[in-house]
PDB file of C-alpha atoms and ligand atoms in Angstrom:
ATOM      1  CA  MET A  88      -8.917 159.041  35.891  1.00  0.00           C
ATOM      2  CA  SER A  89      -5.358 158.335  35.360  1.00  0.00           C
ATOM      3  CA  LYS A  90      -3.676 158.260  31.980  1.00  0.00           C
ATOM      4  CA  PRO A  91      -4.315 155.075  30.091  1.00  0.00           C
ATOM      5  CA  TYR A  92      -1.183 152.942  29.422  1.00  0.00           C
ATOM      6  CA  ARG A  93       0.208 153.396  26.068  1.00  0.00           C
ATOM      7  CA  ILE A  94       1.394 150.226  23.724  1.00  0.00           C
ATOM      8  CA  GLY A  95       3.207 150.742  20.595  1.00  0.00           C
ATOM      9  CA  LEU A  96       2.859 148.014  17.957  1.00  0.00           C
ATOM     10  CA  ILE A  97       4.917 147.378  14.769  1.00  0.00           C
ATOM     11  CA  ASP A  98       2.509 147.253  11.926  1.00  0.00           C
ATOM     12  CA  PHE A  99       4.576 144.612  10.031  1.00  0.00           C
ATOM     13  CA  ALA A 100       2.886 141.316   8.659  1.00  0.00           C
ATOM     14  CA  ASN A 101       5.206 139.319  10.955  1.00  0.00           C
ATOM     15  CA  VAL A 102       3.474 140.502  14.336  1.00  0.00           C
ATOM     16  CA  ALA A 103       0.085 140.551  12.621  1.00  0.00           C
ATOM     17  CA  PRO A 104      -0.728 136.986  14.435  1.00  0.00           C
ATOM     18  CA  ILE A 105      -0.400 138.972  17.692  1.00  0.00           C
ATOM     19  CA  ASN A 106      -1.347 142.471  16.959  1.00  0.00           C
ATOM     20  CA  GLU A 107      -4.553 141.534  14.762  1.00  0.00           C
ATOM     21  CA  TYR A 108      -6.252 140.118  17.905  1.00  0.00           C
ATOM     22  CA  LEU A 109      -5.161 142.483  20.528  1.00  0.00           C
ATOM     23  CA  PRO A 110      -8.291 143.858  21.802  1.00  0.00           C
ATOM     24  CA  GLU A 111      -9.061 147.564  22.355  1.00  0.00           C
ATOM     25  CA  SER A 112      -9.451 148.161  26.170  1.00  0.00           C
ATOM     26  CA  ASP A 113     -10.183 151.282  28.237  1.00  0.00           C
ATOM     27  CA  GLN A 114      -6.854 150.056  30.152  1.00  0.00           C
ATOM     28  CA  TYR A 115      -4.609 151.017  27.287  1.00  0.00           C
ATOM     29  CA  GLU A 116      -4.116 152.824  24.259  1.00  0.00           C
ATOM     30  CA  ILE A 117      -2.675 151.601  21.007  1.00  0.00           C
ATOM     31  CA  HIS A 118       0.072 153.478  18.779  1.00  0.00           C
ATOM     32  CA  ARG A 119       1.372 152.007  15.578  1.00  0.00           C
ATOM     33  CA  GLY A 120       4.438 152.578  13.363  1.00  0.00           C
ATOM     34  CA  VAL A 121       7.698 150.966  11.923  1.00  0.00           C
ATOM     35  CA  PRO A 122      10.617 149.783  14.323  1.00  0.00           C
ATOM     36  CA  THR A 123      12.619 152.908  14.667  1.00  0.00           C
ATOM     37  CA  GLU A 124       9.634 154.840  15.327  1.00  0.00           C
ATOM     38  CA  MET A 125       8.655 152.508  18.255  1.00  0.00           C
ATOM     39  CA  ASN A 126      12.303 152.616  19.526  1.00  0.00           C
ATOM     40  CA  ARG A 127      12.459 156.423  19.550  1.00  0.00           C
ATOM     41  CA  GLN A 128       8.661 156.758  21.021  1.00  0.00           C
ATOM     42  CA  LEU A 129       9.732 154.174  23.833  1.00  0.00           C
ATOM     43  CA  LEU A 130      12.904 155.944  24.723  1.00  0.00           C
ATOM     44  CA  ALA A 131      11.285 159.367  24.705  1.00  0.00           C
ATOM     45  CA  GLY A 132       8.860 158.264  27.047  1.00  0.00           C
ATOM     46  CA  GLU A 133       6.081 158.719  24.454  1.00  0.00           C
ATOM     47  CA  ILE A 134       4.627 155.196  24.722  1.00  0.00           C
ATOM     48  CA  ASP A 135       5.038 152.775  27.987  1.00  0.00           C
ATOM     49  CA  LEU A 136       5.779 149.345  26.346  1.00  0.00           C
ATOM     50  CA  ALA A 137       6.611 148.330  22.542  1.00  0.00           C
ATOM     51  CA  ASN A 138       7.512 145.542  20.368  1.00  0.00           C
ATOM     52  CA  ILE A 139      10.934 147.039  19.723  1.00  0.00           C
ATOM     53  CA  SER A 140      14.220 146.233  18.030  1.00  0.00           C
ATOM     54  CA  SER A 141      16.343 143.966  20.097  1.00  0.00           C
ATOM     55  CA  PHE A 142      19.230 146.207  19.475  1.00  0.00           C
ATOM     56  CA  GLU A 143      17.836 148.908  21.006  1.00  0.00           C
ATOM     57  CA  PHE A 144      16.640 147.058  24.113  1.00  0.00           C
ATOM     58  CA  LEU A 145      20.510 145.719  24.477  1.00  0.00           C
ATOM     59  CA  GLN A 146      21.765 149.291  24.360  1.00  0.00           C
ATOM     60  CA  ASN A 147      19.338 150.627  26.558  1.00  0.00           C
ATOM     61  CA  ALA A 148      19.419 147.892  29.146  1.00  0.00           C
ATOM     62  CA  ASP A 149      19.927 150.423  32.000  1.00  0.00           C
ATOM     63  CA  LEU A 150      16.327 151.993  31.261  1.00  0.00           C
ATOM     64  CA  LEU A 151      14.256 148.875  29.628  1.00  0.00           C
ATOM     65  CA  SER A 152      12.865 145.380  30.849  1.00  0.00           C
ATOM     66  CA  ALA A 153      11.710 142.968  28.607  1.00  0.00           C
ATOM     67  CA  LEU A 154       8.677 140.697  28.804  1.00  0.00           C
ATOM     68  CA  PRO A 155      10.017 137.241  29.362  1.00  0.00           C
ATOM     69  CA  ASP A 156       8.084 135.462  26.866  1.00  0.00           C
ATOM     70  CA  PHE A 157       7.714 137.540  23.582  1.00  0.00           C
ATOM     71  CA  SER A 158       9.862 137.776  20.855  1.00  0.00           C
ATOM     72  CA  VAL A 159      10.129 137.904  17.024  1.00  0.00           C
ATOM     73  CA  SER A 160      12.821 135.381  16.456  1.00  0.00           C
ATOM     74  CA  VAL A 161      13.657 132.759  13.889  1.00  0.00           C
ATOM     75  CA  LEU A 162      16.063 129.843  13.420  1.00  0.00           C
ATOM     76  CA  GLY A 163      17.651 130.177  10.114  1.00  0.00           C
ATOM     77  CA  PRO A 164      16.103 132.172   7.171  1.00  0.00           C
ATOM     78  CA  VAL A 165      13.709 134.832   8.150  1.00  0.00           C
ATOM     79  CA  TYR A 166      12.808 135.993   4.279  1.00  0.00           C
ATOM     80  CA  SER A 167      12.415 139.516   5.417  1.00  0.00           C
ATOM     81  CA  VAL A 168      15.772 140.658   6.567  1.00  0.00           C
ATOM     82  CA  ASN A 169      17.541 141.021   3.336  1.00  0.00           C
ATOM     83  CA  LEU A 170      20.693 142.034   1.951  1.00  0.00           C
ATOM     84  CA  PHE A 171      20.129 142.452  -1.989  1.00  0.00           C
ATOM     85  CA  HIS A 172      23.675 142.642  -3.613  1.00  0.00           C
ATOM     86  CA  ASN A 173      25.194 142.651  -7.045  1.00  0.00           C
ATOM     87  CA  MET A 174      28.559 141.254  -6.545  1.00  0.00           C
ATOM     88  CA  PRO A 175      29.558 138.249  -4.073  1.00  0.00           C
ATOM     89  CA  TRP A 176      29.576 138.956  -0.428  1.00  0.00           C
ATOM     90  CA  GLU A 177      33.366 138.676  -0.118  1.00  0.00           C
ATOM     91  CA  ALA A 178      33.543 141.460  -2.965  1.00  0.00           C
ATOM     92  CA  LEU A 179      31.582 144.020  -0.587  1.00  0.00           C
ATOM     93  CA  GLN A 180      34.738 145.131   0.779  1.00  0.00           C
ATOM     94  CA  GLY A 181      35.097 149.032   0.315  1.00  0.00           C
ATOM     95  CA  GLN A 182      31.613 149.199  -1.394  1.00  0.00           C
ATOM     96  CA  LYS A 183      28.519 151.190  -0.495  1.00  0.00           C
ATOM     97  CA  ILE A 184      25.445 149.620   1.130  1.00  0.00           C
ATOM     98  CA  ALA A 185      21.971 151.401   1.593  1.00  0.00           C
ATOM     99  CA  LEU A 186      20.402 150.331   4.627  1.00  0.00           C
ATOM    100  CA  THR A 187      16.794 150.886   5.467  1.00  0.00           C
ATOM    101  CA  THR A 188      15.666 153.715   7.860  1.00  0.00           C
ATOM    102  CA  GLN A 189      13.123 151.227   9.337  1.00  0.00           C
ATOM    103  CA  SER A 190      15.743 149.251  11.285  1.00  0.00           C
ATOM    104  CA  ALA A 191      17.920 149.258  14.299  1.00  0.00           C
ATOM    105  CA  THR A 192      18.624 145.626  14.909  1.00  0.00           C
ATOM    106  CA  SER A 193      19.234 144.438  11.420  1.00  0.00           C
ATOM    107  CA  VAL A 194      21.545 147.236  10.572  1.00  0.00           C
ATOM    108  CA  LYS A 195      23.618 146.122  13.417  1.00  0.00           C
ATOM    109  CA  LEU A 196      23.381 142.475  12.365  1.00  0.00           C
ATOM    110  CA  LEU A 197      24.648 143.211   9.085  1.00  0.00           C
ATOM    111  CA  GLU A 198      27.805 144.974  10.737  1.00  0.00           C
ATOM    112  CA  VAL A 199      28.468 142.099  12.710  1.00  0.00           C
ATOM    113  CA  LEU A 200      28.215 139.832   9.798  1.00  0.00           C
ATOM    114  CA  LEU A 201      30.200 141.897   7.645  1.00  0.00           C
ATOM    115  CA  LYS A 202      32.989 142.175  10.609  1.00  0.00           C
ATOM    116  CA  LEU A 203      33.009 138.439  10.907  1.00  0.00           C
ATOM    117  CA  SER A 204      34.031 138.347   7.388  1.00  0.00           C
ATOM    118  CA  GLY A 205      36.453 140.833   7.675  1.00  0.00           C
ATOM    119  CA  ILE A 206      34.592 143.260   5.332  1.00  0.00           C
ATOM    120  CA  GLU A 207      34.554 147.047   5.922  1.00  0.00           C
ATOM    121  CA  ALA A 208      31.789 148.503   3.868  1.00  0.00           C
ATOM    122  CA  VAL A 209      30.701 152.012   3.697  1.00  0.00           C
ATOM    123  CA  LEU A 210      27.146 151.924   5.344  1.00  0.00           C
ATOM    124  CA  GLU A 211      24.422 154.831   4.601  1.00  0.00           C
ATOM    125  CA  ARG A 212      20.835 155.308   5.492  1.00  0.00           C
ATOM    126  CA  ASN A 213      19.195 155.557   1.908  1.00  0.00           C
ATOM    127  CA  GLU A 214      15.313 154.515   1.082  1.00  0.00           C
ATOM    128  CA  GLY A 215      14.207 153.431  -2.398  1.00  0.00           C
ATOM    129  CA  THR A 216      13.428 149.960  -4.180  1.00  0.00           C
ATOM    130  CA  VAL A 217      16.148 147.745  -4.564  1.00  0.00           C
ATOM    131  CA  GLN A 218      16.734 148.492  -8.355  1.00  0.00           C
ATOM    132  CA  GLU A 219      16.723 152.235  -7.598  1.00  0.00           C
ATOM    133  CA  LEU A 220      19.105 151.875  -5.146  1.00  0.00           C
ATOM    134  CA  LEU A 221      21.500 149.383  -7.115  1.00  0.00           C
ATOM    135  CA  ASP A 222      21.324 151.591 -10.142  1.00  0.00           C
ATOM    136  CA  ALA A 223      22.381 154.647  -8.083  1.00  0.00           C
ATOM    137  CA  GLY A 224      25.749 152.749  -7.155  1.00  0.00           C
ATOM    138  CA  TYR A 225      24.985 150.920  -4.193  1.00  0.00           C
ATOM    139  CA  ALA A 226      26.578 147.568  -4.265  1.00  0.00           C
ATOM    140  CA  GLY A 227      24.197 146.124  -1.744  1.00  0.00           C
ATOM    141  CA  VAL A 228      20.789 147.237  -0.096  1.00  0.00           C
ATOM    142  CA  LEU A 229      19.369 146.213   3.197  1.00  0.00           C
ATOM    143  CA  LYS A 230      15.713 145.984   3.742  1.00  0.00           C
ATOM    144  CA  ILE A 231      13.399 144.358   6.479  1.00  0.00           C
ATOM    145  CA  GLY A 232       9.892 143.791   7.140  1.00  0.00           C
ATOM    146  CA  ASP A 233       6.959 143.758   4.587  1.00  0.00           C
ATOM    147  CA  ASN A 234       9.094 145.687   1.861  1.00  0.00           C
ATOM    148  CA  ALA A 235      11.906 143.176   2.018  1.00  0.00           C
ATOM    149  CA  LEU A 236       9.412 140.157   1.907  1.00  0.00           C
ATOM    150  CA  ARG A 237       7.854 141.728  -1.173  1.00  0.00           C
ATOM    151  CA  GLU A 238      11.146 142.661  -3.019  1.00  0.00           C
ATOM    152  CA  TRP A 239      12.499 139.275  -2.199  1.00  0.00           C
ATOM    153  CA  TYR A 240       9.426 137.452  -3.699  1.00  0.00           C
ATOM    154  CA  GLN A 241       9.448 139.857  -6.714  1.00  0.00           C
ATOM    155  CA  LEU A 242      13.202 138.583  -7.082  1.00  0.00           C
ATOM    156  CA  CYS A 243      13.092 135.015  -6.294  1.00  0.00           C
ATOM    157  CA  GLY A 244       9.375 133.860  -7.191  1.00  0.00           C
ATOM    158  CA  PRO A 245       7.355 133.098  -8.399  1.00  0.00           C
ATOM    159  CA  LEU A 246       7.233 129.645  -6.640  1.00  0.00           C
ATOM    160  CA  GLU A 247       5.239 126.463  -6.854  1.00  0.00           C
ATOM    161  CA  PRO A 248       2.841 126.123  -3.768  1.00  0.00           C
ATOM    162  CA  TYR A 249       4.414 122.619  -3.019  1.00  0.00           C
ATOM    163  CA  ALA A 250       7.931 123.196  -3.919  1.00  0.00           C
ATOM    164  CA  SER A 251      10.535 122.065  -1.659  1.00  0.00           C
ATOM    165  CA  VAL A 252      12.102 124.831   0.531  1.00  0.00           C
ATOM    166  CA  TRP A 253      15.390 123.655  -0.815  1.00  0.00           C
ATOM    167  CA  ASP A 254      14.429 124.695  -4.353  1.00  0.00           C
ATOM    168  CA  ILE A 255      13.803 128.620  -3.354  1.00  0.00           C
ATOM    169  CA  PRO A 256      16.460 130.331  -5.249  1.00  0.00           C
ATOM    170  CA  SER A 257      18.887 132.813  -3.448  1.00  0.00           C
ATOM    171  CA  GLY A 258      18.671 135.419  -6.208  1.00  0.00           C
ATOM    172  CA  ARG A 259      18.025 136.211  -9.941  1.00  0.00           C
ATOM    173  CA  GLY A 260      20.127 137.600 -12.735  1.00  0.00           C
ATOM    174  CA  ASN A 261      23.157 139.467 -10.918  1.00  0.00           C
ATOM    175  CA  ILE A 262      21.511 140.140  -7.667  1.00  0.00           C
ATOM    176  CA  GLN A 263      21.793 137.866  -4.780  1.00  0.00           C
ATOM    177  CA  VAL A 264      19.977 137.817  -1.472  1.00  0.00           C
ATOM    178  CA  THR A 265      21.713 137.128   1.800  1.00  0.00           C
ATOM    179  CA  ASP A 266      19.167 136.331   4.407  1.00  0.00           C
ATOM    180  CA  LEU A 267      21.001 137.756   7.505  1.00  0.00           C
ATOM    181  CA  SER A 268      19.416 135.444   9.944  1.00  0.00           C
ATOM    182  CA  MET A 269      20.378 132.391   7.879  1.00  0.00           C
ATOM    183  CA  ARG A 270      24.035 133.669   7.520  1.00  0.00           C
ATOM    184  CA  TRP A 271      23.825 134.251  11.432  1.00  0.00           C
ATOM    185  CA  TYR A 272      22.625 130.591  11.933  1.00  0.00           C
ATOM    186  CA  ASP A 273      25.527 129.405   9.771  1.00  0.00           C
ATOM    187  CA  HIS A 274      28.056 131.079  12.074  1.00  0.00           C
ATOM    188  CA  PHE A 275      26.611 130.201  15.417  1.00  0.00           C
ATOM    189  CA  GLY A 276      23.845 127.655  15.018  1.00  0.00           C
ATOM    190  CA  LEU A 277      21.391 129.710  17.151  1.00  0.00           C
ATOM    191  CA  PRO A 278      18.250 131.717  16.506  1.00  0.00           C
ATOM    192  CA  PHE A 279      18.135 135.232  16.140  1.00  0.00           C
ATOM    193  CA  ALA A 280      16.056 137.625  17.986  1.00  0.00           C
ATOM    194  CA  PHE A 281      15.092 140.515  16.057  1.00  0.00           C
ATOM    195  CA  ALA A 282      12.577 142.098  18.570  1.00  0.00           C
ATOM    196  CA  VAL A 283      11.194 142.064  21.926  1.00  0.00           C
ATOM    197  CA  TRP A 284       8.463 143.617  23.883  1.00  0.00           C
ATOM    198  CA  ALA A 285      10.274 146.210  26.124  1.00  0.00           C
ATOM    199  CA  TYR A 286       8.664 148.508  28.715  1.00  0.00           C
ATOM    200  CA  ARG A 287      10.014 151.442  31.075  1.00  0.00           C
ATOM    201  CA  THR A 288       6.825 151.327  33.226  1.00  0.00           C
ATOM    202  CA  PRO A 289       5.459 147.787  33.817  1.00  0.00           C
ATOM    203  CA  PRO A 290       2.396 147.060  32.075  1.00  0.00           C
ATOM    204  CA  PRO A 291      -1.115 146.369  33.598  1.00  0.00           C
ATOM    205  CA  PRO A 292      -1.432 142.427  33.890  1.00  0.00           C
ATOM    206  CA  GLU A 293      -4.504 142.694  31.731  1.00  0.00           C
ATOM    207  CA  LEU A 294      -2.425 143.764  28.922  1.00  0.00           C
ATOM    208  CA  VAL A 295       0.125 140.916  29.276  1.00  0.00           C
ATOM    209  CA  GLN A 296      -2.684 138.508  29.469  1.00  0.00           C
ATOM    210  CA  ASN A 297      -4.374 140.020  26.283  1.00  0.00           C
ATOM    211  CA  LEU A 298      -1.114 139.828  24.271  1.00  0.00           C
ATOM    212  CA  ARG A 299      -0.942 136.222  25.587  1.00  0.00           C
ATOM    213  CA  LYS A 300      -4.443 135.311  24.284  1.00  0.00           C
ATOM    214  CA  ALA A 301      -4.010 137.457  20.975  1.00  0.00           C
ATOM    215  CA  ARG A 302      -0.990 135.300  20.265  1.00  0.00           C
ATOM    216  CA  ARG A 303      -2.651 131.982  21.034  1.00  0.00           C
ATOM    217  CA  THR A 304      -5.612 132.774  18.980  1.00  0.00           C
ATOM    218  CA  GLY A 305      -3.682 134.434  15.979  1.00  0.00           C
ATOM    219  CA  LEU A 306      -1.263 131.302  15.921  1.00  0.00           C
ATOM    220  CA  GLY A 307      -4.366 129.077  16.006  1.00  0.00           C
ATOM    221  CA  GLU A 308      -5.872 130.929  13.000  1.00  0.00           C
ATOM    222  CA  LEU A 309      -2.556 131.495  11.093  1.00  0.00           C
ATOM    223  CA  ALA A 310      -3.999 130.360   7.778  1.00  0.00           C
ATOM    224  CA  LEU A 311      -6.658 133.308   8.234  1.00  0.00           C
ATOM    225  CA  VAL A 312      -3.614 135.863   9.276  1.00  0.00           C
ATOM    226  CA  ALA A 313      -1.935 134.689   6.230  1.00  0.00           C
ATOM    227  CA  GLU A 314      -4.682 135.190   3.735  1.00  0.00           C
ATOM    228  CA  ARG A 315      -5.605 138.705   5.088  1.00  0.00           C
ATOM    229  CA  ASN A 316      -2.029 139.833   5.217  1.00  0.00           C
ATOM    230  CA  ALA A 317      -1.271 138.232   1.411  1.00  0.00           C
ATOM    231  CA  ARG A 318      -3.902 140.358   0.218  1.00  0.00           C
ATOM    232  CA  LYS A 319      -2.425 143.431   1.860  1.00  0.00           C
ATOM    233  CA  LEU A 320       0.950 142.717   0.650  1.00  0.00           C
ATOM    234  CA  GLY A 321      -0.045 141.357  -3.020  1.00  0.00           C
ATOM    235  CA  LEU A 322       1.728 137.945  -2.392  1.00  0.00           C
ATOM    236  CA  PRO A 323       0.480 134.511  -2.620  1.00  0.00           C
ATOM    237  CA  GLU A 324      -1.266 132.984   0.730  1.00  0.00           C
ATOM    238  CA  PHE A 325       1.172 130.105   0.784  1.00  0.00           C
ATOM    239  CA  ILE A 326       4.222 132.296   0.963  1.00  0.00           C
ATOM    240  CA  VAL A 327       2.717 134.541   3.764  1.00  0.00           C
ATOM    241  CA  GLN A 328       1.591 131.492   5.746  1.00  0.00           C
ATOM    242  CA  HIS A 329       5.085 129.863   5.280  1.00  0.00           C
ATOM    243  CA  TYR A 330       6.757 133.057   6.306  1.00  0.00           C
ATOM    244  CA  LEU A 331       4.810 133.460   9.187  1.00  0.00           C
ATOM    245  CA  TRP A 332       4.900 129.838  10.895  1.00  0.00           C
ATOM    246  CA  ASN A 333       8.585 130.193  10.677  1.00  0.00           C
ATOM    247  CA  PHE A 334       8.599 132.894  13.484  1.00  0.00           C
ATOM    248  CA  ARG A 335       9.301 132.084  17.368  1.00  0.00           C
ATOM    249  CA  TYR A 336       7.162 134.343  19.151  1.00  0.00           C
ATOM    250  CA  HIS A 337       7.988 133.045  22.546  1.00  0.00           C
ATOM    251  CA  LEU A 338      11.490 134.384  23.472  1.00  0.00           C
ATOM    252  CA  GLU A 339      12.471 130.454  24.813  1.00  0.00           C
ATOM    253  CA  LYS A 340      15.759 129.602  25.728  1.00  0.00           C
ATOM    254  CA  PRO A 341      17.345 129.208  22.339  1.00  0.00           C
ATOM    255  CA  ASP A 342      15.988 132.528  21.293  1.00  0.00           C
ATOM    256  CA  ARG A 343      17.373 134.241  24.506  1.00  0.00           C
ATOM    257  CA  SER A 344      20.906 132.213  23.847  1.00  0.00           C
ATOM    258  CA  GLY A 345      20.640 133.965  20.426  1.00  0.00           C
ATOM    259  CA  LEU A 346      20.053 137.269  21.899  1.00  0.00           C
ATOM    260  CA  LEU A 347      22.665 136.636  24.475  1.00  0.00           C
ATOM    261  CA  LYS A 348      25.342 136.030  21.939  1.00  0.00           C
ATOM    262  CA  PHE A 349      24.154 139.115  19.953  1.00  0.00           C
ATOM    263  CA  ALA A 350      24.623 141.022  23.132  1.00  0.00           C
ATOM    264  CA  GLU A 351      28.129 139.624  23.457  1.00  0.00           C
ATOM    265  CA  LEU A 352      29.005 140.613  19.718  1.00  0.00           C
ATOM    266  CA  VAL A 353      27.877 144.244  20.430  1.00  0.00           C
ATOM    267  CA  GLY A 354      29.645 144.485  23.801  1.00  0.00           C
ATOM    268  CA  VAL A 355      26.513 144.646  26.079  1.00  0.00           C
ATOM    269  CA  SER A 356      26.838 142.380  29.347  1.00  0.00           C
ATOM    270  CA  GLY A 357      23.773 139.638  29.281  1.00  0.00           C
ATOM    271  CA  SER A 358      23.694 140.147  32.821  1.00  0.00           C
ATOM    272  CA  SER A 359      22.473 143.682  32.657  1.00  0.00           C
ATOM    273  CA  LEU A 360      19.455 142.680  30.814  1.00  0.00           C
ATOM    274  CA  ARG A 361      16.197 142.268  32.628  1.00  0.00           C
ATOM    275  CA  PHE A 362      13.077 140.236  31.729  1.00  0.00           C
ATOM    276  CA  SER A 363      10.229 140.316  33.883  1.00  0.00           C
ATOM    277  CA  GLU A 364       6.248 141.530  33.592  1.00  0.00           C
TER     278      GLU A 364
HETATM  279  C1  ISJ B1368      12.249 140.154  11.208  1.00  0.00           C
HETATM  280  C2  ISJ B1368      11.930 141.300  11.216  1.00  0.00           C
HETATM  281  O1  ISJ B1368      12.241 141.758  12.329  1.00  0.00           O
HETATM  282  C3  ISJ B1368      12.282 143.163  12.601  1.00  0.00           C
HETATM  283  C4  ISJ B1368      13.499 143.861  12.488  1.00  0.00           C
HETATM  284  C5  ISJ B1368      13.915 145.049  13.298  1.00  0.00           C
HETATM  285  C6  ISJ B1368      15.122 145.729  13.255  1.00  0.00           C
HETATM  286  O2  ISJ B1368      15.850 145.260  12.247  1.00  0.00           O
HETATM  287  O3  ISJ B1368      15.123 146.834  13.880  1.00  0.00           O
HETATM  288  C7  ISJ B1368      13.007 145.535  14.342  1.00  0.00           C
HETATM  289  C8  ISJ B1368      11.709 144.822  14.515  1.00  0.00           C
HETATM  290  C9  ISJ B1368      11.483 143.345  14.135  1.00  0.00           C
HETATM  291  O4  ISJ B1368      10.220 143.044  14.005  1.00  0.00           O
HETATM  292  C10 ISJ B1368      11.512 141.910  10.152  1.00  0.00           C
HETATM  293  O5  ISJ B1368      10.615 143.086  10.291  1.00  0.00           O
HETATM  294  O6  ISJ B1368      11.649 141.420   8.945  1.00  0.00           O
END
């Protein structure tokens, strides 16, 4: 019997509406991890297809193709890709910023956004809570995924279930939160695509169909997905529900335009990108 196809899934709540509904099959084997682990494993050939950082896809366009209709994108705020900083954005010039080790895309996005403001900061990988890292002398801390969402709510919450989005605070005390995809939107008016589903070996059609079915079921049952993940994260259900319904999972034309803009800014030619199944 030939080796089963290996798929890598990021175990963040933002992909739970797809991942929690992907059935087991003897056609494929499931691996799980944070984005940087999935990026590495896909490039090392340890897995065949994975939900990976869009920046890694751009950088390895010669090796990778992406499924044409899957992404983790947002238009405006994402709530889970946050720079927490204890001085104004403009004052970050020359300051130290701690970067999560889980991210490739968001680290590059931060670099792009700082550069657009003419800011050169000292970027270093370092893990810890936002408070620990600020106490250690960093002026900014970049977090993504579940940790970022939790730290954001800890700082900016509690919120009333029926509060207007316009009333969400963007920080507390001396800590401000810059939501990177919101800042991207302010610059370009485009969605930002954080992740795509990329592969080296074309996937069995059954897997692609199962991913599409999983997404449809998961989005249809979003309240249940939110309830389970809220429990896991220790957050109110309405927060996780709002977080999840805000994502754009289909890599539609606006998301591709955002991805192409990002490609241009990081010096990758859009025509080198392959989207097929
Ligand atoms: C929106 C997010 O997107 C994630 C961010 C990634 C990155 O920065 O490399 C990779 C995969 C995405 O799922 C998030 O996890 O908060």
